[in-house]
mmCIF file of C-alpha atoms and ligand atoms in Angstrom:
data_model
loop_
_atom_site.group_PDB
_atom_site.id
_atom_site.type_symbol
_atom_site.label_atom_id
_atom_site.label_comp_id
_atom_site.label_asym_id
_atom_site.label_seq_id
_atom_site.Cartn_x
_atom_site.Cartn_y
_atom_site.Cartn_z
ATOM 1 C CA GLY H 1 -142.567 -1.991 -16.102
ATOM 2 C CA TYR H 2 -139.562 -1.140 -14.951
ATOM 3 C CA GLY H 3 -137.122 -2.296 -17.491
ATOM 4 C CA ALA H 4 -133.241 -1.765 -18.269
ATOM 5 C CA ASP H 5 -133.690 1.127 -20.107
ATOM 6 C CA GLN H 6 -134.770 2.933 -17.564
ATOM 7 C CA ILE H 7 -132.177 1.378 -15.131
ATOM 8 C CA GLN H 8 -129.704 2.473 -17.580
ATOM 9 C CA HIS H 9 -131.353 5.936 -18.163
ATOM 10 C CA LEU H 10 -130.473 6.527 -14.586
ATOM 11 C CA GLU H 11 -126.807 5.543 -14.273
ATOM 12 C CA GLY H 12 -123.741 7.809 -13.891
ATOM 13 C CA ILE H 13 -124.358 11.571 -13.018
ATOM 14 C CA ASP H 14 -128.033 11.375 -13.719
ATOM 15 C CA GLY H 15 -128.788 9.340 -11.350
ATOM 16 C CA ILE H 16 -126.701 10.937 -8.624
ATOM 17 C CA ARG H 17 -128.342 14.397 -9.420
ATOM 18 C CA HIS H 18 -132.252 11.844 -9.140
ATOM 19 C CA ARG H 19 -131.695 10.728 -5.769
ATOM 20 C CA PRO H 20 -128.538 11.927 -4.345
ATOM 21 C CA GLN H 21 -129.240 10.593 -1.098
ATOM 22 C CA MET H 22 -128.506 7.632 -1.955
ATOM 23 C CA TYR H 23 -125.210 8.078 -3.101
ATOM 24 C CA ILE H 24 -124.683 11.178 -0.653
ATOM 25 C CA GLY H 25 -126.764 10.312 2.105
ATOM 26 C CA SER H 26 -128.529 13.226 2.370
ATOM 27 C CA THR H 27 -129.021 17.041 1.069
ATOM 28 C CA ASP H 28 -128.637 18.699 4.218
ATOM 29 C CA ASN H 29 -125.426 19.978 6.184
ATOM 30 C CA VAL H 30 -124.167 16.410 6.606
ATOM 31 C CA GLY H 31 -124.691 15.828 2.673
ATOM 32 C CA LEU H 32 -123.123 18.832 2.365
ATOM 33 C CA HIS H 33 -119.977 17.826 4.332
ATOM 34 C CA HIS H 34 -120.252 14.078 2.360
ATOM 35 C CA ILE H 35 -119.026 16.102 -1.488
ATOM 36 C CA VAL H 36 -115.640 17.640 0.548
ATOM 37 C CA PHE H 37 -114.977 14.418 2.116
ATOM 38 C CA GLU H 38 -115.077 12.175 -0.991
ATOM 39 C CA VAL H 39 -112.341 14.919 -2.767
ATOM 40 C CA THR H 40 -109.982 14.619 1.062
ATOM 41 C CA ASP H 41 -110.948 11.049 0.941
ATOM 42 C CA ASN H 42 -108.876 10.790 -2.419
ATOM 43 C CA VAL H 43 -106.463 12.650 -1.269
ATOM 44 C CA LEU H 44 -105.265 10.628 1.834
ATOM 45 C CA ASP H 45 -105.284 7.639 -0.302
ATOM 46 C CA GLU H 46 -102.274 9.354 -2.236
ATOM 47 C CA PHE H 47 -100.767 10.329 1.093
ATOM 48 C CA VAL H 48 -101.234 7.241 2.679
ATOM 49 C CA ASN H 49 -99.495 5.546 -0.614
ATOM 50 C CA GLY H 50 -96.822 8.178 -0.001
ATOM 51 C CA TYR H 51 -97.824 10.370 -2.781
ATOM 52 C CA ALA H 52 -98.862 13.541 -1.398
ATOM 53 C CA LYS H 53 -97.492 15.146 1.882
ATOM 54 C CA THR H 54 -99.689 18.521 1.893
ATOM 55 C CA LEU H 55 -103.107 18.925 1.635
ATOM 56 C CA SER H 56 -105.418 22.001 1.106
ATOM 57 C CA VAL H 57 -108.667 22.981 1.507
ATOM 58 C CA THR H 58 -110.377 26.301 0.990
ATOM 59 C CA ILE H 59 -114.048 27.412 1.462
ATOM 60 C CA ASN H 60 -113.618 30.365 -1.331
ATOM 61 C CA ALA H 61 -116.017 33.877 -0.436
ATOM 62 C CA ASP H 62 -117.807 32.760 -3.174
ATOM 63 C CA GLY H 63 -119.286 29.787 -1.315
ATOM 64 C CA SER H 64 -117.070 27.422 -3.552
ATOM 65 C CA VAL H 65 -114.753 24.930 -1.866
ATOM 66 C CA THR H 66 -111.251 24.022 -3.644
ATOM 67 C CA VAL H 67 -109.238 20.832 -1.874
ATOM 68 C CA ALA H 68 -105.392 20.582 -3.262
ATOM 69 C CA ASP H 69 -102.489 18.340 -2.781
ATOM 70 C CA ASP H 70 -99.328 17.718 -4.330
ATOM 71 C CA GLY H 71 -100.117 14.100 -4.549
ATOM 72 C CA ARG H 72 -99.379 12.196 -8.284
ATOM 73 C CA GLY H 73 -102.310 13.835 -10.608
ATOM 74 C CA ILE H 74 -105.553 12.438 -12.021
ATOM 75 C CA PRO H 75 -104.486 10.441 -14.632
ATOM 76 C CA VAL H 76 -105.466 12.286 -18.192
ATOM 77 C CA GLY H 77 -103.981 10.136 -20.956
ATOM 78 C CA LYS H 78 -107.302 8.578 -22.614
ATOM 79 C CA MET H 79 -109.063 5.349 -21.248
ATOM 80 C CA LYS H 80 -108.887 1.529 -22.468
ATOM 81 C CA ASP H 81 -111.524 1.002 -25.139
ATOM 82 C CA LYS H 82 -113.079 4.547 -24.450
ATOM 83 C CA ASP H 83 -113.189 8.046 -26.353
ATOM 84 C CA GLN H 84 -112.491 9.988 -23.491
ATOM 85 C CA SER H 85 -109.459 10.614 -20.676
ATOM 86 C CA ALA H 86 -109.119 9.285 -17.296
ATOM 87 C CA LEU H 87 -109.910 12.779 -16.016
ATOM 88 C CA GLU H 88 -113.487 12.556 -17.508
ATOM 89 C CA VAL H 89 -114.370 9.302 -16.133
ATOM 90 C CA VAL H 90 -113.126 9.748 -12.901
ATOM 91 C CA PHE H 91 -115.438 12.743 -12.685
ATOM 92 C CA THR H 92 -118.130 11.156 -14.209
ATOM 93 C CA GLU H 93 -118.735 7.331 -14.136
ATOM 94 C CA ILE H 94 -119.240 5.311 -10.835
ATOM 95 C CA HIS H 95 -116.762 2.869 -10.799
ATOM 96 C CA ALA H 96 -117.974 -0.516 -8.988
ATOM 97 C CA GLY H 97 -113.948 -1.516 -9.211
ATOM 98 C CA GLY H 98 -110.602 -1.854 -10.617
ATOM 99 C CA LYS H 99 -107.960 1.027 -10.944
ATOM 100 C CA PHE H 100 -109.903 3.834 -10.437
ATOM 101 C CA ASP H 101 -112.022 2.259 -7.684
ATOM 102 C CA ARG H 102 -110.002 4.912 -4.698
ATOM 103 C CA LYS H 103 -112.394 4.435 -2.205
ATOM 104 C CA ALA H 104 -112.250 0.151 -1.653
ATOM 105 C CA TYR H 105 -110.740 1.150 1.764
ATOM 106 C CA THR H 106 -113.678 2.880 2.692
ATOM 107 C CA THR H 107 -116.887 1.645 4.652
ATOM 108 C CA GLY H 108 -118.586 4.843 2.678
ATOM 109 C CA THR H 109 -121.136 6.066 5.278
ATOM 110 C CA GLY H 110 -124.291 4.039 6.603
ATOM 111 C CA GLY H 111 -123.059 1.325 3.372
ATOM 112 C CA LEU H 112 -123.666 4.347 0.931
ATOM 113 C CA HIS H 113 -122.051 3.490 -2.775
ATOM 114 C CA GLY H 114 -118.467 4.762 -2.873
ATOM 115 C CA VAL H 115 -119.122 6.794 -6.009
ATOM 116 C CA GLY H 116 -116.083 8.940 -5.115
ATOM 117 C CA ILE H 117 -115.749 12.738 -6.614
ATOM 118 C CA THR H 118 -118.779 12.337 -8.913
ATOM 119 C CA ALA H 119 -120.653 12.015 -6.587
ATOM 120 C CA THR H 120 -119.252 15.823 -5.163
ATOM 121 C CA ASN H 121 -119.005 16.720 -9.482
ATOM 122 C CA ALA H 122 -122.859 15.451 -9.795
ATOM 123 C CA CYS H 123 -123.904 18.048 -6.796
ATOM 124 C CA SER H 124 -121.674 20.658 -8.035
ATOM 125 C CA GLU H 125 -122.862 23.994 -9.832
ATOM 126 C CA TRP H 126 -120.083 23.416 -11.569
ATOM 127 C CA LEU H 127 -116.112 22.204 -10.782
ATOM 128 C CA GLU H 128 -112.809 22.628 -12.215
ATOM 129 C CA ALA H 129 -110.429 20.631 -11.983
ATOM 130 C CA GLU H 130 -106.496 21.970 -12.676
ATOM 131 C CA VAL H 131 -103.650 18.839 -12.708
ATOM 132 C CA ARG H 132 -100.126 19.148 -12.832
ATOM 133 C CA ARG H 133 -98.860 15.710 -14.566
ATOM 134 C CA GLU H 134 -96.621 14.321 -17.452
ATOM 135 C CA GLY H 135 -94.390 18.224 -17.013
ATOM 136 C CA HIS H 136 -98.307 20.002 -17.688
ATOM 137 C CA VAL H 137 -100.940 21.789 -16.140
ATOM 138 C CA TRP H 138 -104.117 20.092 -17.487
ATOM 139 C CA THR H 139 -107.317 21.741 -16.763
ATOM 140 C CA MET H 140 -111.350 20.744 -17.201
ATOM 141 C CA GLY H 141 -114.850 21.944 -15.925
ATOM 142 C CA PHE H 142 -118.069 20.493 -15.679
ATOM 143 C CA ALA H 143 -121.326 22.340 -14.896
ATOM 144 C CA GLN H 144 -124.020 19.881 -12.542
ATOM 145 C CA GLY H 145 -121.880 17.270 -13.461
ATOM 146 C CA ARG H 146 -122.178 17.382 -17.294
ATOM 147 C CA LEU H 147 -118.782 18.363 -19.185
ATOM 148 C CA THR H 148 -118.709 22.000 -19.675
ATOM 149 C CA THR H 149 -114.746 22.309 -20.880
ATOM 150 C CA PRO H 150 -112.626 19.611 -22.732
ATOM 151 C CA LEU H 151 -109.696 18.770 -21.429
ATOM 152 C CA SER H 152 -106.796 21.262 -21.795
ATOM 153 C CA LYS H 153 -103.294 21.242 -21.717
ATOM 154 C CA LEU H 154 -101.887 24.855 -20.107
ATOM 155 C CA GLY H 155 -98.107 25.409 -19.578
ATOM 156 C CA ALA H 156 -95.391 23.625 -18.506
ATOM 157 C CA THR H 157 -94.806 22.235 -15.139
ATOM 158 C CA GLU H 158 -92.445 20.231 -13.271
ATOM 159 C CA GLN H 159 -94.831 19.590 -10.026
ATOM 160 C CA THR H 160 -97.291 16.684 -9.482
ATOM 161 C CA GLY H 161 -100.858 17.347 -7.839
ATOM 162 C CA THR H 162 -103.898 18.097 -8.233
ATOM 163 C CA LYS H 163 -106.647 20.928 -7.439
ATOM 164 C CA ILE H 164 -110.710 20.760 -7.911
ATOM 165 C CA THR H 165 -112.853 23.479 -7.103
ATOM 166 C CA PHE H 166 -116.513 23.128 -6.794
ATOM 167 C CA LYS H 167 -119.400 25.199 -6.036
ATOM 168 C CA PRO H 168 -122.155 23.116 -4.330
ATOM 169 C CA ASP H 169 -125.043 22.918 -6.213
ATOM 170 C CA SER H 170 -128.036 24.863 -4.110
ATOM 171 C CA ALA H 171 -130.627 22.807 -6.471
ATOM 172 C CA ILE H 172 -129.627 19.301 -4.591
ATOM 173 C CA PHE H 173 -128.563 20.898 -0.929
ATOM 174 C CA SER H 174 -130.603 22.456 1.654
ATOM 175 C CA THR H 175 -127.674 24.729 2.579
ATOM 176 C CA THR H 176 -124.748 25.754 0.457
ATOM 177 C CA VAL H 177 -122.705 26.964 3.734
ATOM 178 C CA LEU H 178 -120.210 24.948 5.131
HETATM 179 C C1 0RA J 201 -106.996 7.903 -9.586
HETATM 180 C C2 0RA J 201 -106.043 7.229 -10.354
HETATM 181 C C3 0RA J 201 -104.693 7.987 -9.379
HETATM 182 C C4 0RA J 201 -104.831 9.070 -8.679
HETATM 183 C C5 0RA J 201 -106.315 9.865 -8.860
HETATM 184 C C6 0RA J 201 -107.318 9.104 -9.352
HETATM 185 C C7 0RA J 201 -105.743 10.407 -7.679
HETATM 186 C C8 0RA J 201 -107.236 11.230 -7.297
HETATM 187 C C9 0RA J 201 -107.656 12.967 -6.569
HETATM 188 C C10 0RA J 201 -108.357 13.407 -5.982
HETATM 189 C C11 0RA J 201 -107.460 14.147 -5.478
HETATM 190 N N1 0RA J 201 -106.602 14.421 -5.629
HETATM 191 C C12 0RA J 201 -105.852 13.093 -6.352
HETATM 192 N N2 0RA J 201 -104.701 12.826 -6.468
HETATM 193 C C13 0RA J 201 -104.411 11.442 -7.803
HETATM 194 C C14 0RA J 201 -103.194 7.111 -9.875
HETATM 195 C C15 0RA J 201 -102.477 8.406 -10.765
HETATM 196 C C16 0RA J 201 -101.410 6.974 -10.849
HETATM 197 O O1 0RA J 201 -101.158 5.620 -10.732
HETATM 198 O O2 0RA J 201 -100.336 7.908 -11.200
#
């Protein structure tokens, strides 16, 4: 039977990597762009709420993409009732609503789940997040959606914002050329 255990097993990152089409629509060039838009949608949310003024999207020489903004920065504090930072949760869990559901206002593509930047992370060979917030630069790294570099606090800064660099995973996409 297809019991609760099996369903549980395929939640989150594993679920997205097992059936990417269900979350990003396709694994062709359209799906490839979808994981970029999942990030820029978050930045547009910061913009419409009056927090971000600039957004840059850069396709790097190695095929990775950098999306940078000067919004509030993804929260880095520990989540209530959890042993993880908000930053880690934003990148590793599928959000069904509440404060961290940033896509409640969008329809998504063809009624797909608004899985947000967790889908981008799950479909990336690697992803690096750099946050400027609460007086410091913070970083965290992932490979195929799994945490590889825990949250680390770097130098001081007065700025706020988020810079996300990710390499679309050729194990998922039929093309990784944007
Ligand atoms: C969760 C909560 C808040 C902001 C963000 C996520 C956020 C996500 C992205 C993704 C790219 N740029 C972003 N900037 C912000 C709210 C933060 C707060 O309440 O201060």
